[in-house]
PDB file of C-alpha atoms in Angstrom:
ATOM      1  CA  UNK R  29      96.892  98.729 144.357  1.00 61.00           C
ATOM      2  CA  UNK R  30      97.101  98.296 140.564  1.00 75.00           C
ATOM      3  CA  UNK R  31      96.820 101.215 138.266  1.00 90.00           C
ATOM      4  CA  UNK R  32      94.242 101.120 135.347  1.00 90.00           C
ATOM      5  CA  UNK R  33      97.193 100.405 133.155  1.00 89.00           C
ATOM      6  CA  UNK R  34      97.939  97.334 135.164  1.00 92.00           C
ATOM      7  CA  UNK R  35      94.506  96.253 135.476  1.00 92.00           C
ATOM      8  CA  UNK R  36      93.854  96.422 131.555  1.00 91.00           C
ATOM      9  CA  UNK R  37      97.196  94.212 131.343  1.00 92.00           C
ATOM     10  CA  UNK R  38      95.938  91.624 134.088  1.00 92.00           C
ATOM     11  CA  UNK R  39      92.168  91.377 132.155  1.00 92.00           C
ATOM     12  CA  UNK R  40      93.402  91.291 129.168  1.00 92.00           C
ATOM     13  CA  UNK R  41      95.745  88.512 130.179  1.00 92.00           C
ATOM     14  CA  UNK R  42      93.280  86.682 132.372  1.00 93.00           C
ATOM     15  CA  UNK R  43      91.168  86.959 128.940  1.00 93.00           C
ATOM     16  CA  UNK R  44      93.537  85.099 127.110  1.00 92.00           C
ATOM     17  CA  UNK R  45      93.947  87.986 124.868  1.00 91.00           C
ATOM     18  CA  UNK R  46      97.699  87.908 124.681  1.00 89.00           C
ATOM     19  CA  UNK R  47      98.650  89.335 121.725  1.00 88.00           C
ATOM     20  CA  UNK R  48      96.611  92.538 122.892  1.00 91.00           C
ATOM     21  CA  UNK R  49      98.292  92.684 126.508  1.00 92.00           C
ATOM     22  CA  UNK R  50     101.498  92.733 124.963  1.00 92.00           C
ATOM     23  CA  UNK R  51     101.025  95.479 122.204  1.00 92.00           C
ATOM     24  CA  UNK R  52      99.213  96.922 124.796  1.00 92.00           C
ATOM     25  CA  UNK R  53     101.744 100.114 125.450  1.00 92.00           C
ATOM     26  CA  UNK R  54     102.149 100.256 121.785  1.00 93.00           C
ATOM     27  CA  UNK R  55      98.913 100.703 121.132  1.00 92.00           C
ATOM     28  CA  UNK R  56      98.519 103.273 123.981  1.00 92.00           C
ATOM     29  CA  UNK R  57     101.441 104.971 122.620  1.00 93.00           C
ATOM     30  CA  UNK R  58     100.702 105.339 119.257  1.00 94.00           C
ATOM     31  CA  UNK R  59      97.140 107.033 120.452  1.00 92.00           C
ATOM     32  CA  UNK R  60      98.332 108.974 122.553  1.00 92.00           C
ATOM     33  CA  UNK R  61     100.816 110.150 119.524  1.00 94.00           C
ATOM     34  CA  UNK R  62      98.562 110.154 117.071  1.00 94.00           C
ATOM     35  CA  UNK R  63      95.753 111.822 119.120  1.00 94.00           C
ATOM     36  CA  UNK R  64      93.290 108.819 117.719  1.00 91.00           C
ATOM     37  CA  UNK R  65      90.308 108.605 119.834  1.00 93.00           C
ATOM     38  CA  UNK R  66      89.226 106.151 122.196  1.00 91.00           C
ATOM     39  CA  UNK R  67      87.490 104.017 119.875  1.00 94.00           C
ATOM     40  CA  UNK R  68      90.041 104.196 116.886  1.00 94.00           C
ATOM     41  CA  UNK R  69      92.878 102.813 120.143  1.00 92.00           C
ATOM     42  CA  UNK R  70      90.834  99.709 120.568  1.00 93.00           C
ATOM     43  CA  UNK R  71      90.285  99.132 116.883  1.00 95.00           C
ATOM     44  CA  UNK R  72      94.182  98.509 116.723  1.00 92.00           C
ATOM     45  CA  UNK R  73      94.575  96.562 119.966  1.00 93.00           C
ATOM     46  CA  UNK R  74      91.682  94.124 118.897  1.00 93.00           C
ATOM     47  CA  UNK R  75      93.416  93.920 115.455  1.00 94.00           C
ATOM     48  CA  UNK R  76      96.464  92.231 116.972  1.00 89.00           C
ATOM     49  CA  UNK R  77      94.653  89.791 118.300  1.00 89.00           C
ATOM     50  CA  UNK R  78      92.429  89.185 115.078  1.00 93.00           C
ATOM     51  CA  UNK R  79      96.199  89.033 112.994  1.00 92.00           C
ATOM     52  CA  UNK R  80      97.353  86.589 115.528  1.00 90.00           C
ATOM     53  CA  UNK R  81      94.342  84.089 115.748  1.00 91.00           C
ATOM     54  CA  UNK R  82      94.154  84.181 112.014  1.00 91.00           C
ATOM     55  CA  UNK R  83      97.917  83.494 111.459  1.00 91.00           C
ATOM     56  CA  UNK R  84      97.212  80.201 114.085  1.00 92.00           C
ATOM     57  CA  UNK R  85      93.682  79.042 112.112  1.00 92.00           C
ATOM     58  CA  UNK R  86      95.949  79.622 108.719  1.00 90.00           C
ATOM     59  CA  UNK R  87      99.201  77.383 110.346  1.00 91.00           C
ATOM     60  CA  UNK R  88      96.381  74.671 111.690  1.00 92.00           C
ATOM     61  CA  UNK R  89      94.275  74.410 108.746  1.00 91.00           C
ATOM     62  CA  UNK R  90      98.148  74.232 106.428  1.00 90.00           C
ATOM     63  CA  UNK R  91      99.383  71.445 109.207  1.00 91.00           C
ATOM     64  CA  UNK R  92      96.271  69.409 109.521  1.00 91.00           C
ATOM     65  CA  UNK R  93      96.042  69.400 105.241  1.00 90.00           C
ATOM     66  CA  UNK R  94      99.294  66.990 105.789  1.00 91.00           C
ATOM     67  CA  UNK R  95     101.035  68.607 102.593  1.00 88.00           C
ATOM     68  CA  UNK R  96     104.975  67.205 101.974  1.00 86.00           C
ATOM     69  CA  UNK R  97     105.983  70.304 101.947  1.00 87.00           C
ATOM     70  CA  UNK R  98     105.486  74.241 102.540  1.00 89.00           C
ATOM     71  CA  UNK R  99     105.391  75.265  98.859  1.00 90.00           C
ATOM     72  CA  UNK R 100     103.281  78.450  96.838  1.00 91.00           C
ATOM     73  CA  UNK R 101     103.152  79.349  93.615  1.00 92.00           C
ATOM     74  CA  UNK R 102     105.730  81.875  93.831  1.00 92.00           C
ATOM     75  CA  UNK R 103     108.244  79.853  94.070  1.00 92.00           C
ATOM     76  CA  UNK R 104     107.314  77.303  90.863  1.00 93.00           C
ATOM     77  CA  UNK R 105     109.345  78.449  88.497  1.00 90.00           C
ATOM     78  CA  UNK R 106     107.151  78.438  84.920  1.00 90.00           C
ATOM     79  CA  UNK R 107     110.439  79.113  82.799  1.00 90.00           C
ATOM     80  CA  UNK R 108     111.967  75.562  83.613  1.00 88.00           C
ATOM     81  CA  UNK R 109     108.445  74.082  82.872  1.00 86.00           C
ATOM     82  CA  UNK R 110     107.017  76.187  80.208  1.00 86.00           C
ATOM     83  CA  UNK R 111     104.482  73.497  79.513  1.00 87.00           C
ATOM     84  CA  UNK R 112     102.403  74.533  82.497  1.00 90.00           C
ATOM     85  CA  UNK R 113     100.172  77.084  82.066  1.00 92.00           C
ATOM     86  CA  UNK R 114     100.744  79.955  84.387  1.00 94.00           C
ATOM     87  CA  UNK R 115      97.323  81.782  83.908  1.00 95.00           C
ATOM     88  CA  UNK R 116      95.612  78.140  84.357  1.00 95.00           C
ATOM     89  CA  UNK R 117      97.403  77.907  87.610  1.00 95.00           C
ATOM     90  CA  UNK R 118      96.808  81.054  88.883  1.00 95.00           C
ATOM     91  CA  UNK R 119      93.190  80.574  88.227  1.00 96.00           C
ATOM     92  CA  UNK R 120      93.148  77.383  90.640  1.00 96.00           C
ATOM     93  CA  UNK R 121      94.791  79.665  93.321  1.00 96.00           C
ATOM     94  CA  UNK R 122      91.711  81.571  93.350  1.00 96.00           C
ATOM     95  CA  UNK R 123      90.120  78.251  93.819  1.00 96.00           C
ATOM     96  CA  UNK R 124      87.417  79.287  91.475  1.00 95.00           C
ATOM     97  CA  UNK R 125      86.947  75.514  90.663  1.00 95.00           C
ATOM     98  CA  UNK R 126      85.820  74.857  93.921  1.00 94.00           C
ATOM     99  CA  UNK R 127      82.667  77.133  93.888  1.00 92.00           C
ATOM    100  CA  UNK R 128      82.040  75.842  90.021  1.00 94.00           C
ATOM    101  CA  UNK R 129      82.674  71.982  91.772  1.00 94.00           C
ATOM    102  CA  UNK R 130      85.342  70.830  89.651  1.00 94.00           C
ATOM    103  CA  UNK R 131      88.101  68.970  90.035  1.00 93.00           C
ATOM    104  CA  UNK R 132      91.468  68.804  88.601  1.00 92.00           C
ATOM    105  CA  UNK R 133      94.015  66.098  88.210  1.00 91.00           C
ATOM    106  CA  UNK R 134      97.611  66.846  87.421  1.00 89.00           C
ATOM    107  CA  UNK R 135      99.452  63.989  85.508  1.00 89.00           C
ATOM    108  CA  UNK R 136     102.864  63.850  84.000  1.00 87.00           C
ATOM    109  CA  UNK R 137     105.940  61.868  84.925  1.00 89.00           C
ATOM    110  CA  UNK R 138     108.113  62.659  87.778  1.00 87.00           C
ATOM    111  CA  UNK R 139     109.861  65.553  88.578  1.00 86.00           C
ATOM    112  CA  UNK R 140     107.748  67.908  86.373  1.00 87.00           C
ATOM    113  CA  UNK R 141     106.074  69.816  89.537  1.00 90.00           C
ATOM    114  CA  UNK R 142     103.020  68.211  90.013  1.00 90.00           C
ATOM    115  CA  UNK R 143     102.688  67.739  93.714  1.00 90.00           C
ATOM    116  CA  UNK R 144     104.076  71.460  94.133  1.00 93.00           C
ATOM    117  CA  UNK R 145     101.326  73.211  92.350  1.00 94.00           C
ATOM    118  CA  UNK R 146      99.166  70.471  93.979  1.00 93.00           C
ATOM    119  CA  UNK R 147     100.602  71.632  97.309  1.00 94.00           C
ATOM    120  CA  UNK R 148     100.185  75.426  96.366  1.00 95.00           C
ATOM    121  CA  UNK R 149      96.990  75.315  95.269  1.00 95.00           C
ATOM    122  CA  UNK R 150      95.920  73.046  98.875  1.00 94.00           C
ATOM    123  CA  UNK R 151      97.536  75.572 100.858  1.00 94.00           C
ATOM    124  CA  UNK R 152      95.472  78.062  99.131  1.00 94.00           C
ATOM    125  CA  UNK R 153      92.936  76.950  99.863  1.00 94.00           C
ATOM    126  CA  UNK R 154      93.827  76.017 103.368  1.00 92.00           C
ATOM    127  CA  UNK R 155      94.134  79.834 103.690  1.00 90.00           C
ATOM    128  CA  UNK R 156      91.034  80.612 102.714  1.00 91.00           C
ATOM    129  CA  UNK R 157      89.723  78.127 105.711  1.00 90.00           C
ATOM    130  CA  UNK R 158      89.008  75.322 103.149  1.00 91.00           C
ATOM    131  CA  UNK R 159      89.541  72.034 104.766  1.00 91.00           C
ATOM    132  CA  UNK R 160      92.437  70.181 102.950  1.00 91.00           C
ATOM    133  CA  UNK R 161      94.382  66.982 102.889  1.00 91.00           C
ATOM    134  CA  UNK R 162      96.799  66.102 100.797  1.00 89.00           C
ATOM    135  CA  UNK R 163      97.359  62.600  99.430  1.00 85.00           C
ATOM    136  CA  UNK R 164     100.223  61.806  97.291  1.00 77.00           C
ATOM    137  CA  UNK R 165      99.638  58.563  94.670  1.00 73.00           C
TER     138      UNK R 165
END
């Protein structure tokens, strides 16, 4: 005969809630600790699972934008291409321009950094659950 710890781990399994059976005795642990109540103990078991499923919609919604590469802002470095305007770019991160229904174009010859900030801008946006696909021309 299971004990009730065993039977949580079997629901939560046959659930599909994996991420919660296996932080599970972490969870129960740091309650038990922490002397957090019942409710406040399944606040941070359910948050695994929320943290997981969001990390999977954020890696689907980056894979099925078909981007070249895995590039953000952070790593465009503005001091080799001071022509680019940093607070500009940061303001199409917040992908303001898609609530005002704008569009930008980025032109320039090669190697200047156009399809990175066009990459970090569509994984941006593919992390705010924006459907994206990237198209190189």
């Amino acid at each position: 005969m299971k004990n009730s710890y065993q039977q949580l781990t079997t629901n939560l399994e046959y659930l599909q809630l994996k991420q919660m059976s296996q932080h599970l005795g972490e969870v129960v642990d740091f309650s038990i600790n922490n002397q957090l109540s019942f409710v406040e103990a399944l606040v941070n078991l359910t948050n695994y699972g929320i943290d997981t499923r969001e990390q999977n919609m954020i890696h689907s919604m980056v894979k099925m934008g078909a981007f070249p590469h895995r590039k953000e802002v952070d790593q465009f470095d503005f001091e080799f291409q001071p022509s680019v305007n940093k607070q500009q770019i940061l303001d199409f991160i917040s992908l303001r321009f898609l609530e005002a229904q704008e569009n930008i174009v980025f032109l320039g010859p090669s190697g200047v950094g156009k399809a990175h900030l066009a990459t970090s801008i569509g994984i941006a946006a593919a992390k705010k659950r924006t459907s994206t696909y990237f198209i190189k021309c």
